[in-house]
Structure formats: C-alpha cells, structure tokens
Amino acid sequence: MAWTLVVPLKPLSRAKSRLADAAGDDLRPGLALAFAQDTVGAALACRAVRGVTVVTDDPLAARELSALGARILPDPPGGGLNAALAQGALAVRQQLPTAAVAALNADLPALRPTELEQVLEAASAFPRAFLADAAGVGTTLLAAAPGVELSPAFGGPSRARHRASGAREIRLRGVDSVRRDVDTGEDLRAALALGVGPHTLRHPFPGLPQPPVPSPQN
C-alpha cells in the first residue's frame, strides 16, 4: 500500500519553545526547520510513501520543504493541530480519493525510511492505527486506510485518545526513530544518540555533546 503523509508545522518563531534550555531562543526556529527537513526528507525516501503534504503558514518552511518535494498547504486559521491534520487529509483525498493517509509529526530528526516503512506496513492491516511516541504518552503517527477518516486527536496524552477512538496501536520493536519526537533537551539528546539527519546535524547544540556523524540513512 502506498501512503500519503500529512505533516503539520507551526510557524517557526513559535515552534519548540521547550527546547530553549538546550538550544536557546535564537536557535530554536532554525532547529525546528531542520527537524522538519530531516523528517520530510526521510519520509520521501521511504518506499511506502507516495508523497508528503506539509500544512504550514511559515513562508521559510514552505519554501524549504517544497524544495525537498513536499506539497504545501496553508494552515487553517485558528484551528490548531488537529484541524490542520484534518484539512491536510481532506486535501489529499480531494486529489486522490482512495489514498491511504497518515499524519506524521514534524519533529523526528532521526527518522529512518526503512523503519517508517515497517510502521506503515503494520498500519496497513487496520482501518486506523497509530504509533505511540518514545515516552508512551503521545503519538507520532496516525494512519487511516482508504475510505476511512483520519480523525486525529494529537496533543498531550494522545495515545490514550487514539486508542479510545478505536485506532489500533502498532507494537513493533526496532522502530525507535519513528517514535523519537523532540520537544525537550532530553529528547534532543536521545535523538542525537540515534543519529540525526543532515539538516539537524549542521546545528550547534550549546551544552550538549556534539552529535556523531551518522551512517547513511536507509
């Protein structure tokens, strides 16, 4: 099954406020963009992915992610994260009515295409399915088969909400890069240990060990 991913990204000036202790306010916007670039680049390199739609109103992010091959949609005003995802899924299916759609976080800088492929393959067995984040509280991916509404409920303890909504939880080992979203300095340390993508790798991390040069993503 070929998937179209929807990736939400808030304006870079407001992104990743909880990273201020690790990166500083002056570095946060660039780091949020780098996370998104590495996420989108890895997703587009995944064999199970036919395309990526990014929902954002940030002009710099729109330009840079479009250059990678993503489709850009404006963020619905005042709607929030789940409205952006619902709008993105609707736009995808207006073009491809039988598309399998998955929402993916924009802050997965260590994402590996092969691990994402494993998660999407597992998701294809269910009408709706989700992958919990590394903390076991939130969600990094929510998938909906053709003809099934995405019905996103991201934010905070979304793992419990997605489970309660009837989505099946994907339980796989060895897909740490798909679970490792980055909100805090500790999350960033964990992502660096996994090996981040080339855009994140270019950034300095004051107060943190410098990341090793990763092996090529596959």
mmCIF file of C-alpha atoms in Angstrom:
data_model
loop_
_atom_site.group_PDB
_atom_site.id
_atom_site.type_symbol
_atom_site.label_atom_id
_atom_site.label_comp_id
_atom_site.label_asym_id
_atom_site.label_seq_id
_atom_site.Cartn_x
_atom_site.Cartn_y
_atom_site.Cartn_z
ATOM 1 C CA MET A 1 0.000 0.000 0.000
ATOM 2 C CA ALA A 2 1.287 3.459 -0.910
ATOM 3 C CA TRP A 3 0.766 6.203 1.671
ATOM 4 C CA THR A 4 0.453 9.966 1.536
ATOM 5 C CA LEU A 5 1.720 11.621 4.699
ATOM 6 C CA VAL A 6 0.404 14.823 6.242
ATOM 7 C CA VAL A 7 2.942 16.739 8.333
ATOM 8 C CA PRO A 8 1.850 19.761 10.409
ATOM 9 C CA LEU A 9 4.293 22.563 11.191
ATOM 10 C CA LYS A 10 3.505 25.684 13.190
ATOM 11 C CA PRO A 11 5.285 28.986 12.444
ATOM 12 C CA LEU A 12 8.957 28.549 13.221
ATOM 13 C CA SER A 13 9.048 31.535 15.572
ATOM 14 C CA ARG A 14 6.636 29.694 17.888
ATOM 15 C CA ALA A 15 7.998 26.189 17.446
ATOM 16 C CA LYS A 16 9.850 24.141 20.043
ATOM 17 C CA SER A 17 9.581 26.559 22.975
ATOM 18 C CA ARG A 18 10.520 23.753 25.397
ATOM 19 C CA LEU A 19 13.916 23.466 23.726
ATOM 20 C CA ALA A 20 15.043 26.888 24.973
ATOM 21 C CA ASP A 21 17.169 25.325 27.713
ATOM 22 C CA ALA A 22 19.088 23.185 25.220
ATOM 23 C CA ALA A 23 19.218 25.351 22.120
ATOM 24 C CA GLY A 24 18.367 28.926 23.112
ATOM 25 C CA ASP A 25 15.629 31.110 21.680
ATOM 26 C CA ASP A 26 17.836 32.334 18.852
ATOM 27 C CA LEU A 27 18.481 28.795 17.609
ATOM 28 C CA ARG A 28 15.004 27.304 18.045
ATOM 29 C CA PRO A 29 13.422 28.410 14.745
ATOM 30 C CA GLY A 30 16.305 27.077 12.683
ATOM 31 C CA LEU A 31 16.355 23.861 14.648
ATOM 32 C CA ALA A 32 12.606 23.352 14.202
ATOM 33 C CA LEU A 33 13.053 23.803 10.467
ATOM 34 C CA ALA A 34 15.964 21.352 10.430
ATOM 35 C CA PHE A 35 13.860 18.754 12.262
ATOM 36 C CA ALA A 36 11.116 19.170 9.670
ATOM 37 C CA GLN A 37 13.561 18.977 6.764
ATOM 38 C CA ASP A 38 15.059 15.744 8.064
ATOM 39 C CA THR A 39 11.596 14.318 8.766
ATOM 40 C CA VAL A 40 10.240 15.168 5.318
ATOM 41 C CA GLY A 41 13.420 14.090 3.538
ATOM 42 C CA ALA A 42 13.406 10.692 5.234
ATOM 43 C CA ALA A 43 9.675 10.255 4.613
ATOM 44 C CA LEU A 44 10.048 10.987 0.911
ATOM 45 C CA ALA A 45 12.854 8.417 0.747
ATOM 46 C CA CYS A 46 10.565 5.719 2.198
ATOM 47 C CA ARG A 47 9.404 3.202 -0.405
ATOM 48 C CA ALA A 48 5.906 3.061 1.104
ATOM 49 C CA VAL A 49 5.368 6.823 0.731
ATOM 50 C CA ARG A 50 3.914 8.275 -2.475
ATOM 51 C CA GLY A 51 4.002 11.889 -1.266
ATOM 52 C CA VAL A 52 4.174 14.282 1.681
ATOM 53 C CA THR A 53 1.829 17.207 2.300
ATOM 54 C CA VAL A 54 3.033 19.811 4.805
ATOM 55 C CA VAL A 55 0.448 22.065 6.443
ATOM 56 C CA THR A 56 2.114 25.322 7.437
ATOM 57 C CA ASP A 57 1.817 29.087 7.208
ATOM 58 C CA ASP A 58 5.529 29.692 7.682
ATOM 59 C CA PRO A 59 6.931 31.061 4.397
ATOM 60 C CA LEU A 60 10.511 29.918 5.015
ATOM 61 C CA ALA A 61 9.434 26.424 5.982
ATOM 62 C CA ALA A 62 7.091 26.280 3.000
ATOM 63 C CA ARG A 63 9.890 27.238 0.631
ATOM 64 C CA GLU A 64 12.462 24.846 2.073
ATOM 65 C CA LEU A 65 10.153 21.858 2.369
ATOM 66 C CA SER A 66 8.699 22.424 -1.073
ATOM 67 C CA ALA A 67 12.264 22.303 -2.401
ATOM 68 C CA LEU A 68 12.550 18.806 -0.933
ATOM 69 C CA GLY A 69 9.464 17.684 -2.860
ATOM 70 C CA ALA A 70 6.653 18.234 -0.352
ATOM 71 C CA ARG A 71 3.269 19.700 -1.261
ATOM 72 C CA ILE A 72 2.483 22.769 0.862
ATOM 73 C CA LEU A 73 -0.965 23.678 2.197
ATOM 74 C CA PRO A 74 -1.887 26.714 4.307
ATOM 75 C CA ASP A 75 -2.751 26.127 7.944
ATOM 76 C CA PRO A 76 -6.451 26.800 8.700
ATOM 77 C CA PRO A 77 -6.597 29.994 10.792
ATOM 78 C CA GLY A 78 -7.158 29.393 14.489
ATOM 79 C CA GLY A 79 -7.848 25.713 14.054
ATOM 80 C CA GLY A 80 -4.927 24.141 15.862
ATOM 81 C CA LEU A 81 -3.001 20.963 15.224
ATOM 82 C CA ASN A 82 -5.850 18.525 14.662
ATOM 83 C CA ALA A 83 -7.718 20.896 12.368
ATOM 84 C CA ALA A 84 -4.550 21.256 10.301
ATOM 85 C CA LEU A 85 -4.226 17.485 10.020
ATOM 86 C CA ALA A 86 -7.886 17.025 9.104
ATOM 87 C CA GLN A 87 -7.584 19.748 6.477
ATOM 88 C CA GLY A 88 -4.450 18.135 5.073
ATOM 89 C CA ALA A 89 -6.079 14.702 4.878
ATOM 90 C CA LEU A 90 -9.134 16.206 3.154
ATOM 91 C CA ALA A 91 -6.946 17.976 0.587
ATOM 92 C CA VAL A 92 -5.053 14.763 -0.126
ATOM 93 C CA ARG A 93 -8.280 12.874 -0.756
ATOM 94 C CA GLN A 94 -9.709 15.583 -2.939
ATOM 95 C CA GLN A 95 -6.856 14.780 -5.311
ATOM 96 C CA LEU A 96 -6.618 11.060 -4.540
ATOM 97 C CA PRO A 97 -9.989 9.826 -3.250
ATOM 98 C CA THR A 98 -8.692 6.329 -2.494
ATOM 99 C CA ALA A 99 -5.488 7.452 -0.768
ATOM 100 C CA ALA A 100 -4.193 5.835 2.386
ATOM 101 C CA VAL A 101 -3.300 8.785 4.630
ATOM 102 C CA ALA A 102 -1.071 9.059 7.678
ATOM 103 C CA ALA A 103 -0.342 12.008 9.945
ATOM 104 C CA LEU A 104 3.315 12.255 10.953
ATOM 105 C CA ASN A 105 4.986 14.573 13.447
ATOM 106 C CA ALA A 106 7.388 17.145 12.003
ATOM 107 C CA ASP A 107 9.960 16.720 14.783
ATOM 108 C CA LEU A 108 11.515 13.336 14.012
ATOM 109 C CA PRO A 109 15.094 14.332 13.067
ATOM 110 C CA ALA A 110 16.437 10.778 13.426
ATOM 111 C CA LEU A 111 13.740 9.247 11.184
ATOM 112 C CA ARG A 112 14.874 6.260 9.119
ATOM 113 C CA PRO A 113 12.992 5.420 5.904
ATOM 114 C CA THR A 114 13.177 1.668 6.499
ATOM 115 C CA GLU A 115 11.711 1.982 9.995
ATOM 116 C CA LEU A 116 8.910 4.206 8.716
ATOM 117 C CA GLU A 117 8.201 1.586 6.050
ATOM 118 C CA GLN A 118 7.836 -1.089 8.746
ATOM 119 C CA VAL A 119 5.368 1.060 10.670
ATOM 120 C CA LEU A 120 3.278 1.817 7.579
ATOM 121 C CA GLU A 121 3.269 -1.841 6.587
ATOM 122 C CA ALA A 122 1.925 -2.731 10.036
ATOM 123 C CA ALA A 123 -0.664 0.057 9.809
ATOM 124 C CA SER A 124 -1.974 -1.305 6.510
ATOM 125 C CA ALA A 125 -3.537 -4.243 8.362
ATOM 126 C CA PHE A 126 -6.076 -1.990 10.147
ATOM 127 C CA PRO A 127 -8.634 0.678 9.226
ATOM 128 C CA ARG A 128 -6.925 3.122 11.610
ATOM 129 C CA ALA A 129 -3.692 2.616 13.504
ATOM 130 C CA PHE A 130 -1.220 4.677 15.485
ATOM 131 C CA LEU A 131 2.307 4.575 16.871
ATOM 132 C CA ALA A 132 2.980 5.867 20.366
ATOM 133 C CA ASP A 133 5.904 8.181 20.993
ATOM 134 C CA ALA A 134 9.022 7.138 22.910
ATOM 135 C CA ALA A 135 7.537 8.380 26.175
ATOM 136 C CA GLY A 136 4.463 6.173 25.698
ATOM 137 C CA VAL A 137 2.105 9.121 26.209
ATOM 138 C CA GLY A 138 1.731 10.847 22.848
ATOM 139 C CA THR A 139 1.520 9.779 19.215
ATOM 140 C CA THR A 140 3.997 10.242 16.385
ATOM 141 C CA LEU A 141 1.988 8.610 13.570
ATOM 142 C CA LEU A 142 -1.714 8.042 12.933
ATOM 143 C CA ALA A 143 -2.776 6.140 9.813
ATOM 144 C CA ALA A 144 -6.100 5.716 8.041
ATOM 145 C CA ALA A 145 -6.788 3.219 5.260
ATOM 146 C CA PRO A 146 -8.540 4.256 2.042
ATOM 147 C CA GLY A 147 -12.083 5.380 2.723
ATOM 148 C CA VAL A 148 -11.507 5.764 6.469
ATOM 149 C CA GLU A 149 -11.485 9.147 8.217
ATOM 150 C CA LEU A 150 -8.203 10.065 9.890
ATOM 151 C CA SER A 151 -9.931 11.584 12.975
ATOM 152 C CA PRO A 152 -6.740 12.953 14.582
ATOM 153 C CA ALA A 153 -6.597 13.598 18.342
ATOM 154 C CA PHE A 154 -2.985 14.726 18.769
ATOM 155 C CA GLY A 155 -1.676 16.754 21.687
ATOM 156 C CA GLY A 156 -0.827 15.714 25.248
ATOM 157 C CA PRO A 157 -1.901 12.151 26.140
ATOM 158 C CA SER A 158 -2.990 11.345 22.600
ATOM 159 C CA ARG A 159 -2.024 7.683 22.845
ATOM 160 C CA ALA A 160 -4.992 7.064 25.143
ATOM 161 C CA ARG A 161 -7.333 9.162 22.994
ATOM 162 C CA HIS A 162 -6.385 7.413 19.779
ATOM 163 C CA ARG A 163 -6.791 4.023 21.415
ATOM 164 C CA ALA A 164 -10.192 5.040 22.806
ATOM 165 C CA SER A 165 -11.237 6.200 19.318
ATOM 166 C CA GLY A 166 -10.830 2.650 18.006
ATOM 167 C CA ALA A 167 -7.443 3.008 16.332
ATOM 168 C CA ARG A 168 -5.170 0.000 16.784
ATOM 169 C CA GLU A 169 -1.831 0.566 18.428
ATOM 170 C CA ILE A 170 1.169 -0.528 16.360
ATOM 171 C CA ARG A 171 3.518 -2.529 18.554
ATOM 172 C CA LEU A 172 6.850 -3.008 16.830
ATOM 173 C CA ARG A 173 10.396 -3.250 18.062
ATOM 174 C CA GLY A 174 13.265 -1.629 16.249
ATOM 175 C CA VAL A 175 11.416 1.492 15.060
ATOM 176 C CA ASP A 176 12.863 3.904 17.609
ATOM 177 C CA SER A 177 13.482 6.613 15.013
ATOM 178 C CA VAL A 178 9.747 6.838 14.260
ATOM 179 C CA ARG A 179 8.919 7.170 17.957
ATOM 180 C CA ARG A 180 11.583 9.743 18.834
ATOM 181 C CA ASP A 181 9.958 13.133 18.571
ATOM 182 C CA VAL A 182 11.856 16.064 20.077
ATOM 183 C CA ASP A 183 10.224 18.506 22.480
ATOM 184 C CA THR A 184 12.804 18.868 25.254
ATOM 185 C CA GLY A 185 16.546 18.880 25.711
ATOM 186 C CA GLU A 186 16.407 15.294 26.926
ATOM 187 C CA ASP A 187 14.519 14.285 23.780
ATOM 188 C CA LEU A 188 17.181 16.003 21.707
ATOM 189 C CA ARG A 189 19.923 14.075 23.483
ATOM 190 C CA ALA A 190 18.113 10.827 22.709
ATOM 191 C CA ALA A 191 17.681 11.776 19.044
ATOM 192 C CA LEU A 192 21.356 12.683 18.765
ATOM 193 C CA ALA A 193 22.248 9.281 20.202
ATOM 194 C CA LEU A 194 20.146 7.598 17.494
ATOM 195 C CA GLY A 195 21.812 9.693 14.794
ATOM 196 C CA VAL A 196 20.051 12.701 13.315
ATOM 197 C CA GLY A 197 19.704 13.687 9.679
ATOM 198 C CA PRO A 198 21.955 16.100 7.767
ATOM 199 C CA HIS A 199 19.993 19.303 8.400
ATOM 200 C CA THR A 200 19.879 18.844 12.168
ATOM 201 C CA LEU A 201 23.482 17.726 12.152
ATOM 202 C CA ARG A 202 24.599 21.146 10.905
ATOM 203 C CA HIS A 203 23.316 22.918 14.025
ATOM 204 C CA PRO A 204 25.368 23.619 17.153
ATOM 205 C CA PHE A 205 23.951 22.380 20.437
ATOM 206 C CA PRO A 206 25.253 24.525 23.312
ATOM 207 C CA GLY A 207 25.563 22.495 26.478
ATOM 208 C CA LEU A 208 25.061 19.200 24.689
ATOM 209 C CA PRO A 209 27.590 16.721 23.306
ATOM 210 C CA GLN A 210 28.111 17.313 19.623
ATOM 211 C CA PRO A 211 26.324 14.642 17.562
ATOM 212 C CA PRO A 212 28.360 11.997 15.795
ATOM 213 C CA VAL A 213 28.296 11.908 12.030
ATOM 214 C CA PRO A 214 25.563 9.344 11.282
ATOM 215 C CA SER A 215 25.792 6.460 8.896
ATOM 216 C CA PRO A 216 23.746 6.977 5.722
ATOM 217 C CA GLN A 217 20.014 6.640 6.349
ATOM 218 C CA ASN A 218 18.356 3.683 4.721
#
